[in-house]
Coordinates of C-alpha atoms and ligand atoms in Angstrom, one line a residue:
M16 CA -16.1 16.0 95.1
K17 CA -15.4 19.1 97.1
N18 CA -14.6 17.7 100.4
P19 CA -11.1 16.2 100.4
L20 CA -11.6 14.1 103.2
L21 CA -14.7 12.3 101.6
S22 CA -12.6 11.8 98.4
L23 CA -9.9 10.2 100.5
M24 CA -12.7 8.0 102.0
T25 CA -14.1 7.1 98.8
L26 CA -10.6 6.1 97.3
S27 CA -9.9 4.1 100.5
L28 CA -13.1 2.1 100.1
L29 CA -12.5 1.5 96.4
L30 CA -8.9 0.3 97.0
F31 CA -10.2 -1.9 100.0
N32 CA -12.8 -3.6 97.6
I33 CA -10.1 -4.2 94.9
A34 CA -7.7 -5.6 97.4
C35 CA -10.4 -8.0 98.9
K36 CA -11.5 -9.2 95.6
D37 CA -7.9 -10.1 94.6
D38 CA -6.9 -11.5 98.0
P39 CA -6.2 -15.2 97.4
K40 CA -7.1 -16.1 100.9
T41 CA -10.8 -15.1 100.6
P42 CA -12.7 -18.5 100.6
Q43 CA -13.7 -19.5 97.1
S44 CA -15.4 -22.3 95.4
C45 CA -13.8 -25.8 95.9
D46 CA -13.8 -26.4 92.3
A47 CA -10.2 -26.4 90.9
V48 CA -8.8 -25.0 94.2
E49 CA -5.0 -24.7 94.5
F50 CA -3.3 -26.8 97.1
E51 CA 0.0 -28.1 97.9
Y52 CA 1.6 -30.7 100.0
D53 CA 3.6 -28.2 102.5
G54 CA 3.7 -24.5 103.2
D55 CA 0.8 -22.1 103.2
L56 CA -1.4 -24.3 101.0
G57 CA -0.6 -27.5 102.9
P58 CA -2.7 -30.1 104.3
E59 CA -2.9 -28.5 107.7
H60 CA -4.7 -25.6 105.8
W61 CA -6.9 -27.5 103.5
G62 CA -9.9 -27.0 105.9
D63 CA -9.8 -23.3 105.1
L64 CA -8.9 -23.3 101.5
C65 CA -12.5 -23.2 100.1
L66 CA -16.1 -22.8 100.9
D67 CA -17.3 -26.4 101.0
S68 CA -14.1 -28.0 102.3
E69 CA -14.7 -31.0 104.6
C70 CA -11.0 -31.5 105.3
N71 CA -11.4 -30.6 109.0
G72 CA -14.3 -33.2 109.2
N73 CA -14.0 -36.4 111.3
S74 CA -14.3 -39.1 108.8
Q75 CA -11.1 -38.3 106.8
S76 CA -8.7 -40.3 104.8
P77 CA -6.2 -41.6 104.6
V78 CA -5.9 -43.6 107.8
N79 CA -3.4 -45.9 109.6
I80 CA -4.6 -49.4 109.2
A81 CA -4.2 -51.2 112.5
G82 CA -6.5 -53.4 114.8
A83 CA -9.1 -54.1 112.1
T84 CA -12.0 -56.2 113.0
D85 CA -12.6 -59.6 110.8
D86 CA -16.1 -59.4 109.4
V87 CA -17.3 -62.8 108.1
A88 CA -20.3 -61.1 106.4
L89 CA -18.0 -59.2 103.9
T90 CA -17.3 -61.1 100.5
D91 CA -14.7 -60.7 97.8
I92 CA -15.5 -57.4 95.7
P93 CA -17.1 -58.5 92.5
Q94 CA -15.1 -56.9 89.8
T95 CA -16.1 -56.5 86.2
Y96 CA -13.0 -55.0 84.5
T97 CA -12.9 -54.7 80.7
A98 CA -10.0 -53.5 78.5
T99 CA -9.4 -49.8 78.0
A100 CA -7.3 -48.0 75.8
T101 CA -4.6 -45.7 77.3
H102 CA -5.5 -42.2 78.4
I103 CA -2.8 -40.6 80.8
V104 CA -3.2 -37.1 82.1
N105 CA -0.6 -35.2 84.2
K106 CA -3.0 -33.6 86.9
G107 CA -0.3 -31.6 88.4
H108 CA -0.2 -33.4 91.8
T109 CA -0.7 -36.9 90.4
I110 CA -0.6 -39.0 87.2
Q111 CA -4.0 -40.2 86.2
F112 CA -5.1 -43.1 83.9
N113 CA -8.5 -42.5 82.7
F114 CA -10.8 -45.5 81.7
D115 CA -13.2 -46.1 78.7
A116 CA -16.6 -46.9 80.0
G117 CA -17.5 -50.6 80.9
S118 CA -15.6 -51.4 84.1
S119 CA -17.4 -51.6 87.3
I120 CA -17.5 -53.2 90.9
V121 CA -20.3 -54.0 93.2
V122 CA -20.1 -52.8 96.8
N123 CA -23.0 -53.4 99.3
G124 CA -25.2 -54.4 96.5
E125 CA -24.5 -51.2 94.4
K126 CA -22.7 -50.6 91.0
Y127 CA -19.9 -48.3 91.0
D128 CA -18.4 -47.5 87.5
L129 CA -14.7 -47.4 87.2
L130 CA -13.5 -43.8 86.1
Q131 CA -9.8 -43.6 86.7
F132 CA -6.8 -44.6 88.6
H133 CA -3.9 -42.1 89.9
T134 CA -0.9 -42.6 92.0
H135 CA 0.6 -41.4 95.1
T136 CA 4.3 -41.6 96.1
H137 CA 4.6 -42.7 98.9
S138 CA 1.5 -44.4 99.9
E139 CA -1.3 -42.4 101.7
H140 CA -2.7 -45.4 103.9
E141 CA -0.3 -46.9 106.3
V142 CA -0.5 -50.4 107.6
N143 CA 0.6 -50.6 111.3
G144 CA 2.3 -47.4 110.9
A145 CA 4.4 -48.2 107.9
H146 CA 3.8 -46.9 104.4
A147 CA 4.5 -48.3 101.1
P148 CA 6.7 -46.4 98.5
M149 CA 3.5 -46.0 96.3
E150 CA -0.4 -46.5 96.1
M151 CA -2.8 -46.7 93.3
H152 CA -6.3 -45.3 93.8
F153 CA -9.0 -46.9 91.5
V154 CA -11.8 -44.4 91.6
H155 CA -15.3 -45.8 91.1
K156 CA -18.6 -43.8 91.0
N157 CA -22.2 -44.7 91.8
A158 CA -24.2 -43.0 89.0
G159 CA -27.2 -42.6 91.1
T160 CA -25.9 -41.3 94.3
G161 CA -22.6 -39.7 93.2
K162 CA -20.8 -41.5 96.0
L163 CA -17.5 -43.1 95.4
A164 CA -15.8 -46.5 96.2
V165 CA -12.1 -46.2 95.9
I166 CA -9.8 -49.4 95.8
G167 CA -6.4 -48.6 97.1
V168 CA -3.6 -50.9 96.0
L169 CA -0.2 -50.6 97.7
V170 CA 2.9 -50.9 95.7
E171 CA 6.0 -52.4 97.1
E172 CA 9.5 -52.3 95.6
G173 CA 10.3 -55.5 93.9
A174 CA 10.0 -57.2 90.5
E175 CA 9.4 -55.0 87.4
N176 CA 5.5 -54.6 86.8
A177 CA 4.9 -55.8 83.2
T178 CA 1.8 -53.6 82.5
L179 CA 3.4 -50.5 84.1
E180 CA 6.5 -50.9 81.9
H181 CA 4.3 -50.1 78.6
F182 CA 3.7 -46.7 80.3
V183 CA 6.5 -45.4 82.4
S184 CA 8.3 -43.8 79.6
H185 CA 5.2 -42.1 78.3
L186 CA 4.1 -40.4 81.4
P187 CA 3.3 -36.7 80.4
E188 CA 5.8 -34.5 82.0
T189 CA 3.9 -31.2 82.5
K190 CA 0.6 -30.3 84.1
D191 CA -2.4 -31.0 82.0
A192 CA -0.3 -32.7 79.3
T193 CA -1.6 -36.2 78.0
Y194 CA -0.6 -39.3 76.4
E195 CA -3.1 -41.2 74.4
A196 CA -2.5 -44.8 72.9
A197 CA -4.7 -47.5 71.4
E198 CA -2.8 -49.9 73.6
T199 CA -5.3 -51.6 76.0
F200 CA -5.0 -52.7 79.5
S201 CA -7.4 -53.6 82.3
A202 CA -7.6 -52.8 86.1
T203 CA -7.3 -56.3 86.8
D204 CA -3.6 -56.2 85.8
F205 CA -3.0 -54.1 88.8
M206 CA -5.1 -56.1 91.3
P207 CA -3.3 -58.5 93.8
S208 CA -4.3 -62.1 93.3
D209 CA -5.4 -62.4 97.1
K210 CA -8.7 -60.7 97.5
S211 CA -8.3 -59.9 101.1
Y212 CA -9.1 -56.2 102.0
F213 CA -9.7 -53.6 104.7
T214 CA -12.7 -51.4 104.4
Y215 CA -14.0 -48.2 106.2
S216 CA -15.9 -45.0 105.6
G217 CA -13.7 -42.1 104.5
S218 CA -13.1 -39.2 102.4
L219 CA -11.3 -37.7 99.3
T220 CA -7.6 -37.2 100.2
T221 CA -7.4 -33.8 98.5
P222 CA -9.5 -30.7 98.8
P223 CA -12.4 -30.6 99.2
C224 CA -11.9 -34.0 101.1
S225 CA -15.7 -34.7 100.6
E226 CA -16.7 -37.6 103.0
I227 CA -18.4 -39.7 100.4
V228 CA -15.9 -42.6 99.9
T229 CA -16.1 -46.3 100.8
W230 CA -12.6 -47.3 101.0
I231 CA -11.3 -50.8 100.1
V232 CA -7.6 -51.1 100.6
M233 CA -6.2 -54.3 99.4
E234 CA -4.4 -56.1 102.1
H235 CA -1.7 -57.6 99.8
P236 CA 0.5 -55.3 97.7
I237 CA 1.6 -55.7 94.2
E238 CA 5.3 -55.1 93.1
A239 CA 6.9 -52.6 90.8
S240 CA 10.7 -51.9 90.3
L241 CA 12.4 -48.9 92.2
D242 CA 13.0 -47.5 88.6
Q243 CA 9.3 -47.7 87.8
I244 CA 8.3 -46.1 91.0
E245 CA 10.7 -43.2 90.6
H246 CA 9.4 -42.5 87.4
F247 CA 6.0 -41.4 89.0
E248 CA 7.8 -39.8 92.0
H249 CA 9.9 -37.7 89.7
L250 CA 6.8 -36.2 88.2
E251 CA 4.3 -35.9 91.2
H252 CA 6.8 -35.5 94.1
E253 CA 5.6 -36.0 97.5
N254 CA 1.8 -36.2 97.1
A255 CA 0.6 -38.1 100.3
R256 CA -1.7 -36.5 102.8
P257 CA -0.7 -37.4 106.3
V258 CA -3.0 -40.1 108.2
Q259 CA -6.1 -38.7 109.8
P260 CA -7.6 -39.7 113.1
L261 CA -10.2 -42.6 113.0
D262 CA -12.4 -40.7 115.4
G263 CA -14.3 -43.8 116.4
R264 CA -14.6 -45.4 113.0
I265 CA -14.2 -49.2 112.6
I266 CA -11.9 -50.6 110.1
K267 CA -13.3 -54.0 108.8
H268 CA -11.1 -56.9 107.4
H269 CA -12.2 -59.3 104.8
K270 CA -10.1 -62.5 104.5
G271 CA -10.2 -63.5 100.7
Ligands
ZN10 ZN1 -5.7 -40.6 95.5

C-alpha cells in the first residue's frame, strides 16, 4: 500500500479485530462459562457473563425461606431411589456424585430422573435468615421437558454421617479428577426421615441461572461431623450464591 495513512488504518483495524476476539469480556455462549464466587466473575456479574444468562431474572435461586404458606394439597414426594455405584467428580467449584440410571421422583404427576448430587459449603438456601454449614442438591431431570426438580438437603454439624464417611477420604482433589468405586449407596441414605418440605419455582444457582427448577427444600436437616463438612469445604471453598429476591413468588410448605 502506497498511502501510509491507509496502511496505518488497516493495521489498526486488524489489531482491533484481534483484540476484540480475544477479549474475555465479549459475551459468549453459556456452555462451560467461567465464573467465581467473588471479584470480576462473582455473582453480581453473572448476568453479563454469557449470552443466555438468566442470572438477572426475577425467579432466581437460592432464597431465604421465611413466611411459607401451608398447602394441604401437597403430598410427600414419591421417591424411587435405587443403589448406585460410586462416581465422584471434582467440578472445580463443587464435588459431584453422579448416579447410575434407575432412581427417580414424581413431582406434580411428572417423573424426574436423578442425575447427580453436589454440595455447597455453606448452604445456599437460608431458613429465617440463617444458613446451614452445608447443603446437598439432588438434581432430577424430566426427560420430556428438560426441566429440573432439585431436592435441597441442609446439613447441620452433629453426628458423623455413616454414608459420607465412606467417601470423605476419597474426594478428588483437583478439577476434573474423579474417584470410581464399586461400593454402592442410595440417595435415601441422605434424606431426612421427616418428609416435610418447602417448595417454590426458581433457577439453577450457577450461570446461566436458567429458570427451570422446581425447588424442594427439605425442612429438617441431616447431620454430618465438622470434620466431614470440612473435607468438602477444603476442596470447594465458599461456593454459595447469595439469596435472591422472591419478587412475589410464594413458598409453599408441606407437613410430612
Ligand atoms: Zn447446587
